[in-house]
Coordinates of C-alpha atoms in Angstrom, one line a residue:
M1 CA 0.0 0.0 0.0
P2 CA 1.4 3.4 -0.9
D3 CA 2.6 5.9 1.7
A4 CA -0.5 7.7 3.1
V5 CA 1.4 11.0 3.4
L6 CA 1.7 11.2 -0.4
T7 CA -1.4 13.3 -1.4
D8 CA -0.4 14.4 -4.9
R9 CA 0.6 11.4 -7.0
D10 CA 0.0 9.5 -10.2
I11 CA -1.7 6.1 -10.0
A12 CA -2.2 3.5 -12.8
A13 CA -4.9 0.9 -12.7
I14 CA -5.2 -2.2 -15.0
D15 CA -8.5 -4.1 -14.8
I16 CA -8.5 -7.5 -16.4
G17 CA -12.2 -8.4 -16.7
S18 CA -14.2 -11.1 -18.3
N19 CA -15.1 -8.9 -21.2
S20 CA -12.6 -6.0 -21.3
V21 CA -9.0 -5.2 -20.4
R22 CA -8.5 -1.6 -19.5
L23 CA -5.7 0.8 -18.4
V24 CA -6.6 4.0 -16.7
L25 CA -4.0 6.6 -15.5
Y26 CA -5.2 8.9 -12.6
R27 CA -3.8 12.0 -11.1
L28 CA -4.6 12.4 -7.4
E29 CA -4.5 15.8 -5.8
G30 CA -5.7 14.9 -2.2
R31 CA -9.3 13.7 -2.6
A32 CA -9.5 15.0 -6.1
I33 CA -9.2 12.2 -8.6
W34 CA -8.6 13.1 -12.3
T35 CA -8.7 10.6 -15.2
V36 CA -5.7 11.4 -17.4
Y37 CA -5.7 8.5 -19.8
N38 CA -8.2 5.6 -20.5
E39 CA -7.7 2.8 -22.9
K40 CA -9.9 -0.3 -23.3
V41 CA -9.8 -3.5 -25.3
L42 CA -12.8 -5.8 -25.5
A43 CA -10.9 -9.1 -25.4
G44 CA -13.7 -11.3 -24.2
L45 CA -11.5 -13.5 -21.9
G46 CA -14.5 -15.1 -20.3
R47 CA -16.4 -15.9 -23.5
D48 CA -15.7 -19.7 -23.5
L49 CA -15.9 -20.3 -19.7
P50 CA -19.4 -21.9 -19.6
T51 CA -18.4 -24.5 -22.2
T52 CA -14.7 -25.1 -21.7
R53 CA -14.0 -23.7 -18.2
K54 CA -11.0 -22.0 -19.8
L55 CA -10.1 -18.6 -21.0
S56 CA -11.0 -17.8 -24.6
S57 CA -7.9 -18.5 -26.7
E58 CA -8.7 -15.6 -29.0
G59 CA -9.3 -13.4 -25.9
V60 CA -5.9 -14.4 -24.5
V61 CA -4.2 -13.3 -27.6
M62 CA -6.0 -9.9 -27.5
A63 CA -5.4 -9.5 -23.8
M64 CA -1.7 -10.2 -24.1
T65 CA -1.4 -7.7 -26.9
A66 CA -3.1 -5.1 -24.8
L67 CA -1.1 -5.9 -21.7
R68 CA 2.2 -5.7 -23.5
R69 CA 1.1 -2.3 -24.8
F70 CA 0.0 -1.2 -21.3
A71 CA 3.3 -2.3 -19.8
A72 CA 5.1 -0.1 -22.4
V73 CA 2.9 2.9 -21.5
L74 CA 3.6 2.4 -17.8
E75 CA 7.4 2.2 -18.6
G76 CA 7.1 5.6 -20.2
V77 CA 4.8 7.2 -17.6
R78 CA 6.3 5.7 -14.5
P79 CA 3.4 6.3 -12.1
D80 CA 3.9 6.4 -8.3
T81 CA 1.7 3.4 -7.8
T82 CA 0.4 0.7 -10.2
L83 CA -2.7 -1.4 -9.3
I84 CA -3.4 -4.6 -11.4
A85 CA -6.4 -6.7 -10.7
A86 CA -8.2 -9.6 -12.5
T87 CA -11.8 -10.5 -11.8
A88 CA -14.2 -13.4 -12.5
A89 CA -12.8 -14.9 -15.8
V90 CA -9.3 -15.3 -14.5
R91 CA -10.5 -16.3 -11.1
E92 CA -12.8 -19.1 -12.4
A93 CA -10.8 -20.4 -15.4
L94 CA -8.8 -23.6 -15.0
D95 CA -6.0 -21.9 -16.8
G96 CA -6.3 -18.6 -14.9
P97 CA -3.0 -19.2 -12.9
E98 CA -1.2 -20.1 -16.1
F99 CA -2.4 -16.8 -17.7
C100 CA -1.2 -14.8 -14.7
E101 CA 2.2 -16.4 -14.9
R102 CA 2.5 -15.7 -18.6
V103 CA 1.5 -12.1 -18.1
A104 CA 4.2 -11.7 -15.4
A105 CA 6.9 -13.4 -17.6
E106 CA 6.1 -11.4 -20.8
T107 CA 5.2 -8.0 -19.4
G108 CA 6.5 -7.9 -15.8
L109 CA 2.9 -7.1 -14.6
N110 CA 2.0 -9.0 -11.5
I111 CA -1.8 -9.6 -11.3
R112 CA -3.8 -9.7 -8.1
V113 CA -6.8 -12.0 -8.7
L114 CA -9.8 -10.7 -6.7
S115 CA -12.2 -13.1 -4.9
G116 CA -15.9 -12.6 -5.6
E117 CA -16.3 -10.8 -2.3
E118 CA -13.4 -8.6 -3.0
E119 CA -14.7 -7.7 -6.4
A120 CA -18.0 -6.8 -4.9
K121 CA -16.4 -4.7 -2.2
Y122 CA -14.1 -2.7 -4.5
A123 CA -16.9 -2.1 -7.0
A124 CA -19.0 -0.6 -4.2
M125 CA -16.0 1.4 -2.9
G126 CA -15.7 2.8 -6.4
V127 CA -19.3 4.0 -6.3
L128 CA -18.6 5.7 -2.9
A129 CA -15.5 7.3 -4.3
G130 CA -17.7 9.2 -6.8
A131 CA -20.8 9.5 -4.7
P132 CA -19.9 9.6 -1.0
L133 CA -23.6 9.7 0.1
A134 CA -24.6 6.7 -2.0
H135 CA -27.3 4.6 -0.2
G136 CA -28.8 1.5 -1.7
V137 CA -27.2 -1.4 -3.6
S138 CA -24.2 -1.5 -5.9
A139 CA -24.6 -3.9 -8.9
D140 CA -21.4 -4.5 -10.8
M141 CA -22.0 -6.5 -14.0
G142 CA -18.9 -8.0 -15.7
G143 CA -18.7 -10.4 -18.5
A144 CA -19.0 -13.5 -16.3
S145 CA -20.5 -12.4 -13.0
L146 CA -22.7 -9.9 -11.1
E147 CA -21.6 -8.5 -7.8
L148 CA -24.1 -7.1 -5.4
T149 CA -23.2 -5.0 -2.3
R150 CA -25.3 -3.0 0.0
L151 CA -24.3 0.6 0.6
N152 CA -25.6 1.9 3.9
G153 CA -24.6 5.6 3.7
D154 CA -21.6 5.1 6.0
G155 CA -19.7 2.6 4.0
V156 CA -19.7 -0.8 2.3
E157 CA -21.5 -3.8 3.8
H158 CA -21.0 -7.5 2.9
G159 CA -21.3 -8.3 -0.8
L160 CA -21.6 -11.5 -2.9
T161 CA -21.1 -12.6 -6.5
L162 CA -23.5 -14.4 -8.7
P163 CA -23.0 -16.2 -12.1
L164 CA -25.2 -13.7 -14.0
G165 CA -22.7 -12.1 -16.4
P166 CA -23.6 -12.3 -20.1
F167 CA -20.9 -14.9 -20.8
A168 CA -22.2 -17.1 -17.9
L169 CA -25.7 -16.8 -19.1
A170 CA -24.8 -17.6 -22.7
D171 CA -24.8 -21.4 -22.5
G172 CA -24.3 -22.2 -26.1
K173 CA -28.0 -23.0 -26.6
G174 CA -28.9 -19.7 -28.3
F175 CA -30.6 -16.6 -26.8
D176 CA -33.9 -17.8 -25.3
A177 CA -35.3 -15.0 -23.1
D178 CA -37.7 -17.2 -21.2
R179 CA -35.0 -19.8 -20.3
I180 CA -32.5 -17.1 -19.3
K181 CA -35.1 -15.3 -17.2
A182 CA -35.7 -18.5 -15.3
R183 CA -32.0 -18.8 -14.6
I184 CA -31.9 -15.2 -13.4
D185 CA -34.9 -15.7 -11.1
Q186 CA -33.3 -18.9 -9.7
A187 CA -30.1 -17.0 -8.8
L188 CA -31.8 -13.8 -7.4
K189 CA -34.6 -15.3 -5.4
P190 CA -32.5 -16.7 -2.5
V191 CA -30.6 -13.3 -2.0
A192 CA -33.4 -10.8 -2.8
A193 CA -34.4 -10.2 0.8
Q194 CA -31.0 -9.0 1.9
F195 CA -30.6 -6.6 -1.1
R196 CA -34.0 -5.1 -1.4
S197 CA -33.7 -1.3 -2.0
D198 CA -35.2 1.7 -3.7
R199 CA -32.0 2.6 -5.5
L200 CA -29.5 0.6 -7.5
Y201 CA -26.0 1.9 -8.4
A202 CA -25.2 0.2 -11.7
V203 CA -21.5 -0.4 -12.4
G204 CA -20.1 -1.9 -15.6
G205 CA -19.9 -1.3 -19.4
A206 CA -23.1 -3.2 -20.2
W207 CA -25.2 -1.0 -17.9
R208 CA -23.5 2.1 -19.3
T209 CA -24.4 1.1 -22.8
L210 CA -28.0 0.5 -21.7
A211 CA -28.0 4.1 -20.4
Q212 CA -26.6 5.4 -23.6
V213 CA -29.3 3.6 -25.6
Q214 CA -32.0 5.2 -23.3
M215 CA -30.3 8.6 -23.6
A216 CA -30.6 8.4 -27.4
L217 CA -34.2 7.2 -27.3
K218 CA -35.2 10.1 -25.0
S219 CA -33.1 12.6 -26.8
Y220 CA -31.3 13.4 -23.6
P221 CA -29.2 16.6 -24.1
L222 CA -26.1 15.5 -22.3
R223 CA -23.9 12.4 -23.0
V224 CA -22.5 12.0 -19.5
V225 CA -23.3 8.5 -18.2
H226 CA -21.9 9.0 -14.7
Q227 CA -24.7 9.5 -12.2
Y228 CA -27.3 9.4 -15.0
Q229 CA -30.6 8.3 -13.4
M230 CA -33.5 6.2 -14.8
S231 CA -36.8 5.4 -13.1
A232 CA -37.5 1.7 -12.9
E233 CA -40.2 2.1 -15.5
D234 CA -37.8 3.7 -18.0
A235 CA -35.1 1.2 -17.3
L236 CA -37.5 -1.7 -17.9
E237 CA -38.7 -0.2 -21.1
T238 CA -35.0 0.0 -22.4
A239 CA -34.1 -3.4 -21.0
R240 CA -37.0 -5.1 -22.7
L241 CA -36.3 -3.2 -25.9
V242 CA -32.7 -4.4 -26.2
A243 CA -33.7 -8.0 -25.1
Q244 CA -36.0 -8.2 -28.2
Q245 CA -33.5 -6.9 -30.7
S246 CA -31.1 -8.9 -32.9
V247 CA -27.3 -8.3 -32.6
A248 CA -27.3 -6.6 -36.0
S249 CA -30.1 -4.2 -34.9
L250 CA -28.5 -3.4 -31.6
A251 CA -25.2 -2.6 -33.3
K252 CA -26.9 0.1 -35.3
L253 CA -28.0 2.0 -32.1
P254 CA -25.9 5.0 -30.9
G255 CA -23.0 4.0 -28.7
V256 CA -23.3 0.2 -29.2
S257 CA -20.4 -1.7 -30.7
K258 CA -20.8 -5.1 -32.3
K259 CA -19.1 -6.9 -29.4
R260 CA -21.2 -5.0 -26.9
A261 CA -24.4 -5.8 -28.9
E262 CA -23.7 -9.5 -28.4
T263 CA -23.9 -9.2 -24.6
L264 CA -26.5 -6.3 -24.2
P265 CA -29.7 -8.5 -24.4
Y266 CA -28.4 -10.5 -21.4
A267 CA -27.7 -7.4 -19.5
G268 CA -31.2 -6.2 -20.2
L269 CA -32.7 -9.3 -18.8
V270 CA -30.6 -9.2 -15.6
L271 CA -31.6 -5.6 -15.0
E272 CA -35.3 -6.6 -15.5
G273 CA -34.7 -9.4 -12.9
L274 CA -33.1 -7.0 -10.4
I275 CA -35.9 -4.5 -10.7
K276 CA -38.4 -7.3 -10.1
H277 CA -36.7 -9.0 -7.2
L278 CA -35.2 -6.1 -5.4
G279 CA -38.2 -3.7 -5.6
L280 CA -36.1 -1.0 -7.3
K281 CA -37.5 2.4 -8.0
Q282 CA -34.4 4.2 -9.3
I283 CA -31.3 3.2 -11.2
E284 CA -28.2 5.5 -11.1
M285 CA -25.2 4.9 -13.3
S286 CA -21.7 4.9 -11.9
A287 CA -18.8 5.2 -14.3
W288 CA -16.6 4.3 -11.3
G289 CA -16.1 0.8 -10.0
V290 CA -13.4 -1.8 -9.2
R291 CA -10.5 0.3 -10.4
E292 CA -11.5 3.4 -8.5
G293 CA -12.4 1.2 -5.5
L294 CA -8.8 -0.1 -5.4
L295 CA -7.5 3.4 -5.7
F296 CA -9.8 4.7 -3.0
E297 CA -8.5 2.1 -0.6
T298 CA -5.0 3.6 -0.9
L299 CA -6.2 7.0 0.5
D300 CA -5.9 7.6 4.2
E301 CA -9.2 7.9 6.2
A302 CA -9.1 11.6 6.5
T303 CA -8.7 12.1 2.8
R304 CA -11.5 9.6 2.0
T305 CA -14.0 11.6 4.0
A306 CA -13.4 14.8 2.2
D307 CA -16.0 16.1 -0.3
P308 CA -14.7 15.2 -3.8
L309 CA -16.4 18.1 -5.5
L310 CA -14.9 20.6 -3.0
A311 CA -11.5 18.9 -3.3
G312 CA -11.7 19.1 -7.0
C313 CA -12.6 22.8 -7.0
T314 CA -9.8 23.5 -4.5
A315 CA -7.3 21.6 -6.7
L316 CA -8.3 23.6 -9.8
G317 CA -8.2 26.8 -7.8
G318 CA -4.7 26.0 -6.6
R319 CA -3.5 25.6 -10.1
Q320 CA -4.6 29.2 -10.8
G321 CA -2.9 30.4 -7.7
V322 CA -6.1 30.9 -5.7
A323 CA -5.6 30.4 -2.0
P324 CA -7.8 27.6 -0.6
A325 CA -8.9 29.8 2.3
L326 CA -10.1 32.6 0.1
P327 CA -13.7 33.5 1.1

């Protein structure tokens, strides 16, 4: 863990997920967290897990190419701290350890494989990093899993992981909405009571894409997904729409890539199940998740409790030579 007395520093975070591999460079000025650089590759490491229990061979090639590039970027940038984490695909794959060893040998990057509970915790901490007063349930959808964590307004409570990511639901039998809904119901019913809430904080690329689709349908004037809010009714309308579309039709929608179009119908059905079982009334998007949660944990407690908006304004003012105490 980095020295807590360092308040202004550069942090790099690499997130090796079931669907994407991403590098983000951050600049920290106390509690103010600035994204400096953000690069993502949709490798689909977890695409073959349901059938082979191994990482996708094509995905491994794409991930290794991305990670070699990321290592070169880090060599040039030389951040103060580098955080590297892998989630469900690498955690569950039989060849996950072999993949981590290969990455270390070829790039020098040492991967921390998060447990399901850790993944849930860090996703929720990422929500709090961006919205300190968040109260409800964090839902982080990756390619292979869904992590649920209750946020009580003071911090993060116990979370859990469920096999409800798009790759886990795609069982090779084709997209059958009724069959997939039954699987979602079966997974959510036993845990619904402990996660019932009015508000869901949605973390993950699939949720963000759903929000972008709804923004386009509603002609929403801003294209800022972070903290975008949908009523349960509007979310259901969008979720059901994408679940009924073909991949080709979805790929024509604004902000939807072909690879994302393949997983979006599953994400829509999971959101519909969450609304049904948790009694949700409002869904709020969070662009921050596991990466920011890992970063947030490196801050000392006093820094964590500062208001991020005020901290950001103070940092910007400081760059202009404005004294923080100026009334």
